[in-house]
Amino acid sequence: MLRGSFLAAILFILLPAAASAQPTQDKQDNAPPPSTPQKPGDLGSPAEEMLRRAEIKHEEQSHQEMVERADEAAHIGDEILASYKKNHSLSHDDLKKLERLEKLARKIRGSTGGSDDDASLQDPPGKIEEAVKRLAELSDALKKSVEKTSRLVISAAVIEHSNELIELIRHIRDIQQP
């Protein structure tokens, strides 16, 4: 009996200590796991992975739109050149196409991170015929440089071609106006 009382006394003493330790253990179970440094290959949580995939898809779509704009710009440049060779002047439709070409060049420049420089055109053509030929060449060069560029790269060549194309369009308008 003495032994039973002794055990009861020990349990009585240890019981409050065990009870106070229990909530601490519960808190640890409910606490988020300690953050472990992620390795470069770790994708993270499924939500982060979904967000990253959506971001990549958006970047790919934006790049594809830029490639399509560059294709359209090259096509317009060729159309304006063909029309000029046929008529030996720029028609009202050609001037509308110039406006469209300028908008495309601005969008391409903006998509690549370029800004409005207000840089002047180096060696501007003196005659409209030379300017239209250069316009077709530049719009084709812009298309080629956009096609070479991936969505992950900011291309100085694309920005430069866009700026030069915009300035050439302004120059053509100035030449065209009497």
mmCIF file of C-alpha atoms in Angstrom:
data_model
loop_
_atom_site.group_PDB
_atom_site.id
_atom_site.type_symbol
_atom_site.label_atom_id
_atom_site.label_comp_id
_atom_site.label_asym_id
_atom_site.label_seq_id
_atom_site.Cartn_x
_atom_site.Cartn_y
_atom_site.Cartn_z
ATOM 1 C CA MET A 1 0.000 0.000 0.000
ATOM 2 C CA LEU A 2 2.832 2.273 0.734
ATOM 3 C CA ARG A 3 4.164 1.594 -2.624
ATOM 4 C CA GLY A 4 0.782 2.469 -4.227
ATOM 5 C CA SER A 5 0.636 5.716 -2.285
ATOM 6 C CA PHE A 6 4.127 6.517 -3.330
ATOM 7 C CA LEU A 7 3.257 5.989 -6.982
ATOM 8 C CA ALA A 8 0.093 8.047 -6.608
ATOM 9 C CA ALA A 9 2.111 10.883 -5.117
ATOM 10 C CA ILE A 10 4.622 10.787 -7.952
ATOM 11 C CA LEU A 11 1.815 10.781 -10.512
ATOM 12 C CA PHE A 12 0.170 13.635 -8.666
ATOM 13 C CA ILE A 13 3.403 15.642 -8.889
ATOM 14 C CA LEU A 14 4.140 14.739 -12.507
ATOM 15 C CA LEU A 15 0.580 15.167 -13.774
ATOM 16 C CA PRO A 16 0.640 18.992 -13.777
ATOM 17 C CA ALA A 17 4.028 18.978 -15.506
ATOM 18 C CA ALA A 18 2.731 16.615 -18.190
ATOM 19 C CA ALA A 19 -0.425 18.707 -18.611
ATOM 20 C CA SER A 20 1.569 21.887 -19.092
ATOM 21 C CA ALA A 21 3.790 20.182 -21.673
ATOM 22 C CA GLN A 22 0.803 19.005 -23.698
ATOM 23 C CA PRO A 23 -0.388 22.429 -25.009
ATOM 24 C CA THR A 24 3.154 23.201 -26.129
ATOM 25 C CA GLN A 25 3.173 20.014 -28.146
ATOM 26 C CA ASP A 26 -0.233 20.929 -29.687
ATOM 27 C CA LYS A 27 1.079 24.343 -30.630
ATOM 28 C CA GLN A 28 4.015 22.749 -32.360
ATOM 29 C CA ASP A 29 1.722 20.377 -34.275
ATOM 30 C CA ASN A 30 -0.449 23.243 -35.521
ATOM 31 C CA ALA A 31 2.457 25.536 -36.350
ATOM 32 C CA PRO A 32 3.569 25.683 -39.974
ATOM 33 C CA PRO A 33 6.715 23.723 -40.658
ATOM 34 C CA PRO A 34 9.859 25.786 -40.445
ATOM 35 C CA SER A 35 10.735 27.327 -43.753
ATOM 36 C CA THR A 36 13.405 25.442 -45.566
ATOM 37 C CA PRO A 37 15.474 27.182 -48.166
ATOM 38 C CA GLN A 38 14.261 26.225 -51.615
ATOM 39 C CA LYS A 39 16.660 24.836 -54.119
ATOM 40 C CA PRO A 40 16.685 26.398 -57.606
ATOM 41 C CA GLY A 41 14.926 23.304 -58.981
ATOM 42 C CA ASP A 42 12.066 23.399 -56.433
ATOM 43 C CA LEU A 43 8.794 24.618 -57.851
ATOM 44 C CA GLY A 44 7.178 25.502 -54.564
ATOM 45 C CA SER A 45 3.529 25.075 -53.795
ATOM 46 C CA PRO A 46 1.006 24.046 -56.443
ATOM 47 C CA ALA A 47 -0.466 27.563 -56.379
ATOM 48 C CA GLU A 48 2.944 29.130 -57.043
ATOM 49 C CA GLU A 49 3.542 26.658 -59.839
ATOM 50 C CA MET A 50 0.183 27.502 -61.436
ATOM 51 C CA LEU A 51 0.927 31.221 -61.219
ATOM 52 C CA ARG A 52 4.349 30.754 -62.782
ATOM 53 C CA ARG A 53 2.916 28.648 -65.607
ATOM 54 C CA ALA A 54 0.247 31.286 -66.286
ATOM 55 C CA GLU A 55 2.951 33.966 -66.312
ATOM 56 C CA ILE A 56 5.043 31.974 -68.803
ATOM 57 C CA LYS A 57 1.996 31.404 -71.009
ATOM 58 C CA HIS A 58 1.223 35.146 -70.968
ATOM 59 C CA GLU A 59 4.832 35.977 -71.897
ATOM 60 C CA GLU A 60 4.721 33.477 -74.769
ATOM 61 C CA GLN A 61 1.451 34.955 -76.045
ATOM 62 C CA SER A 62 2.850 38.478 -75.832
ATOM 63 C CA HIS A 63 5.935 37.437 -77.765
ATOM 64 C CA GLN A 64 3.806 35.706 -80.405
ATOM 65 C CA GLU A 65 1.733 38.892 -80.786
ATOM 66 C CA MET A 66 4.940 40.876 -81.256
ATOM 67 C CA VAL A 67 6.104 38.445 -83.975
ATOM 68 C CA GLU A 68 2.724 38.821 -85.715
ATOM 69 C CA ARG A 69 2.989 42.614 -85.529
ATOM 70 C CA ALA A 70 6.455 42.462 -87.076
ATOM 71 C CA ASP A 71 5.121 40.223 -89.877
ATOM 72 C CA GLU A 72 2.324 42.700 -90.531
ATOM 73 C CA ALA A 73 4.799 45.610 -90.483
ATOM 74 C CA ALA A 74 6.996 43.895 -93.097
ATOM 75 C CA HIS A 75 3.937 43.161 -95.228
ATOM 76 C CA ILE A 76 2.769 46.784 -95.048
ATOM 77 C CA GLY A 77 6.265 48.016 -95.938
ATOM 78 C CA ASP A 78 6.254 45.788 -99.034
ATOM 79 C CA GLU A 79 2.739 46.943 -99.996
ATOM 80 C CA ILE A 80 3.706 50.607 -99.750
ATOM 81 C CA LEU A 81 6.804 50.004 -101.872
ATOM 82 C CA ALA A 82 4.817 48.099 -104.521
ATOM 83 C CA SER A 83 2.150 50.806 -104.599
ATOM 84 C CA TYR A 84 4.782 53.531 -104.954
ATOM 85 C CA LYS A 85 6.515 51.695 -107.802
ATOM 86 C CA LYS A 86 3.183 51.339 -109.578
ATOM 87 C CA ASN A 87 1.853 54.881 -109.049
ATOM 88 C CA HIS A 88 5.083 56.871 -108.483
ATOM 89 C CA SER A 89 3.399 58.545 -105.538
ATOM 90 C CA LEU A 90 1.806 57.677 -102.218
ATOM 91 C CA SER A 91 -1.971 57.378 -102.259
ATOM 92 C CA HIS A 92 -4.370 58.126 -99.424
ATOM 93 C CA ASP A 93 -4.451 54.381 -98.653
ATOM 94 C CA ASP A 94 -0.665 54.329 -98.498
ATOM 95 C CA LEU A 95 -0.706 57.151 -95.956
ATOM 96 C CA LYS A 96 -3.215 55.162 -93.870
ATOM 97 C CA LYS A 97 -0.860 52.181 -94.090
ATOM 98 C CA LEU A 98 1.963 54.405 -92.884
ATOM 99 C CA GLU A 99 -0.117 55.272 -89.812
ATOM 100 C CA ARG A 100 -0.751 51.584 -89.160
ATOM 101 C CA LEU A 101 2.938 50.809 -89.625
ATOM 102 C CA GLU A 102 3.886 53.502 -87.133
ATOM 103 C CA LYS A 103 1.432 52.091 -84.556
ATOM 104 C CA LEU A 104 2.852 48.598 -85.050
ATOM 105 C CA ALA A 105 6.423 49.868 -84.644
ATOM 106 C CA ARG A 106 5.455 51.720 -81.452
ATOM 107 C CA LYS A 107 3.796 48.604 -80.000
ATOM 108 C CA ILE A 108 6.811 46.465 -80.843
ATOM 109 C CA ARG A 109 9.145 49.014 -79.289
ATOM 110 C CA GLY A 110 6.975 49.199 -76.171
ATOM 111 C CA SER A 111 6.810 45.414 -75.869
ATOM 112 C CA THR A 112 10.595 45.190 -75.853
ATOM 113 C CA GLY A 113 11.023 47.870 -73.209
ATOM 114 C CA GLY A 114 11.968 50.743 -75.509
ATOM 115 C CA SER A 115 10.775 54.281 -75.022
ATOM 116 C CA ASP A 116 10.158 57.354 -77.150
ATOM 117 C CA ASP A 117 13.606 58.784 -77.785
ATOM 118 C CA ASP A 118 12.855 61.575 -80.242
ATOM 119 C CA ALA A 119 16.128 60.652 -81.904
ATOM 120 C CA SER A 120 16.603 62.129 -85.317
ATOM 121 C CA LEU A 121 16.990 59.949 -88.378
ATOM 122 C CA GLN A 122 20.592 59.534 -89.460
ATOM 123 C CA ASP A 123 21.225 60.118 -93.146
ATOM 124 C CA PRO A 124 17.580 60.789 -94.097
ATOM 125 C CA PRO A 125 16.725 60.043 -97.725
ATOM 126 C CA GLY A 126 16.187 63.156 -99.812
ATOM 127 C CA LYS A 127 13.640 61.708 -102.240
ATOM 128 C CA ILE A 128 10.404 59.920 -101.510
ATOM 129 C CA GLU A 129 11.407 56.947 -103.672
ATOM 130 C CA GLU A 130 14.557 56.354 -101.595
ATOM 131 C CA ALA A 131 12.579 56.760 -98.384
ATOM 132 C CA VAL A 132 9.947 54.208 -99.431
ATOM 133 C CA LYS A 133 12.644 51.687 -100.403
ATOM 134 C CA ARG A 134 14.343 52.208 -97.060
ATOM 135 C CA LEU A 135 10.978 51.825 -95.328
ATOM 136 C CA ALA A 136 10.466 48.388 -96.886
ATOM 137 C CA GLU A 137 14.036 47.354 -95.975
ATOM 138 C CA LEU A 138 13.683 48.582 -92.403
ATOM 139 C CA SER A 139 10.325 46.912 -91.828
ATOM 140 C CA ASP A 140 11.817 43.640 -93.106
ATOM 141 C CA ALA A 141 14.883 44.068 -90.856
ATOM 142 C CA LEU A 142 12.561 44.693 -87.907
ATOM 143 C CA LYS A 143 10.668 41.490 -88.684
ATOM 144 C CA LYS A 144 13.896 39.472 -88.845
ATOM 145 C CA SER A 145 15.246 40.883 -85.593
ATOM 146 C CA VAL A 146 11.961 40.176 -83.789
ATOM 147 C CA GLU A 147 11.930 36.601 -85.084
ATOM 148 C CA LYS A 148 15.480 36.061 -83.771
ATOM 149 C CA THR A 149 14.610 37.374 -80.321
ATOM 150 C CA SER A 150 13.151 35.108 -77.655
ATOM 151 C CA ARG A 151 10.590 36.207 -75.110
ATOM 152 C CA LEU A 152 13.320 36.231 -72.461
ATOM 153 C CA VAL A 153 15.536 38.817 -74.153
ATOM 154 C CA ILE A 154 15.310 42.562 -74.543
ATOM 155 C CA SER A 155 16.801 43.250 -77.948
ATOM 156 C CA ALA A 156 18.548 46.538 -78.579
ATOM 157 C CA ALA A 157 18.346 45.787 -82.316
ATOM 158 C CA VAL A 158 14.540 45.542 -82.175
ATOM 159 C CA ILE A 159 14.305 48.832 -80.298
ATOM 160 C CA GLU A 160 16.739 50.498 -82.688
ATOM 161 C CA HIS A 161 14.896 49.247 -85.794
ATOM 162 C CA SER A 162 11.566 50.361 -84.308
ATOM 163 C CA ASN A 163 12.864 53.840 -83.519
ATOM 164 C CA GLU A 164 14.422 54.214 -86.958
ATOM 165 C CA LEU A 165 11.215 53.031 -88.647
ATOM 166 C CA ILE A 166 9.124 55.534 -86.688
ATOM 167 C CA GLU A 167 11.488 58.385 -87.586
ATOM 168 C CA LEU A 168 11.518 57.336 -91.247
ATOM 169 C CA ILE A 169 7.712 57.362 -91.325
ATOM 170 C CA ARG A 170 7.739 60.904 -89.914
ATOM 171 C CA HIS A 171 10.314 61.871 -92.535
ATOM 172 C CA ILE A 172 8.173 60.411 -95.343
ATOM 173 C CA ARG A 173 5.200 62.432 -94.127
ATOM 174 C CA ASP A 174 7.319 65.578 -94.137
ATOM 175 C CA ILE A 175 8.530 64.880 -97.680
ATOM 176 C CA GLN A 176 5.020 64.042 -98.855
ATOM 177 C CA GLN A 177 3.468 67.264 -97.620
ATOM 178 C CA PRO A 178 3.917 70.139 -100.087
#
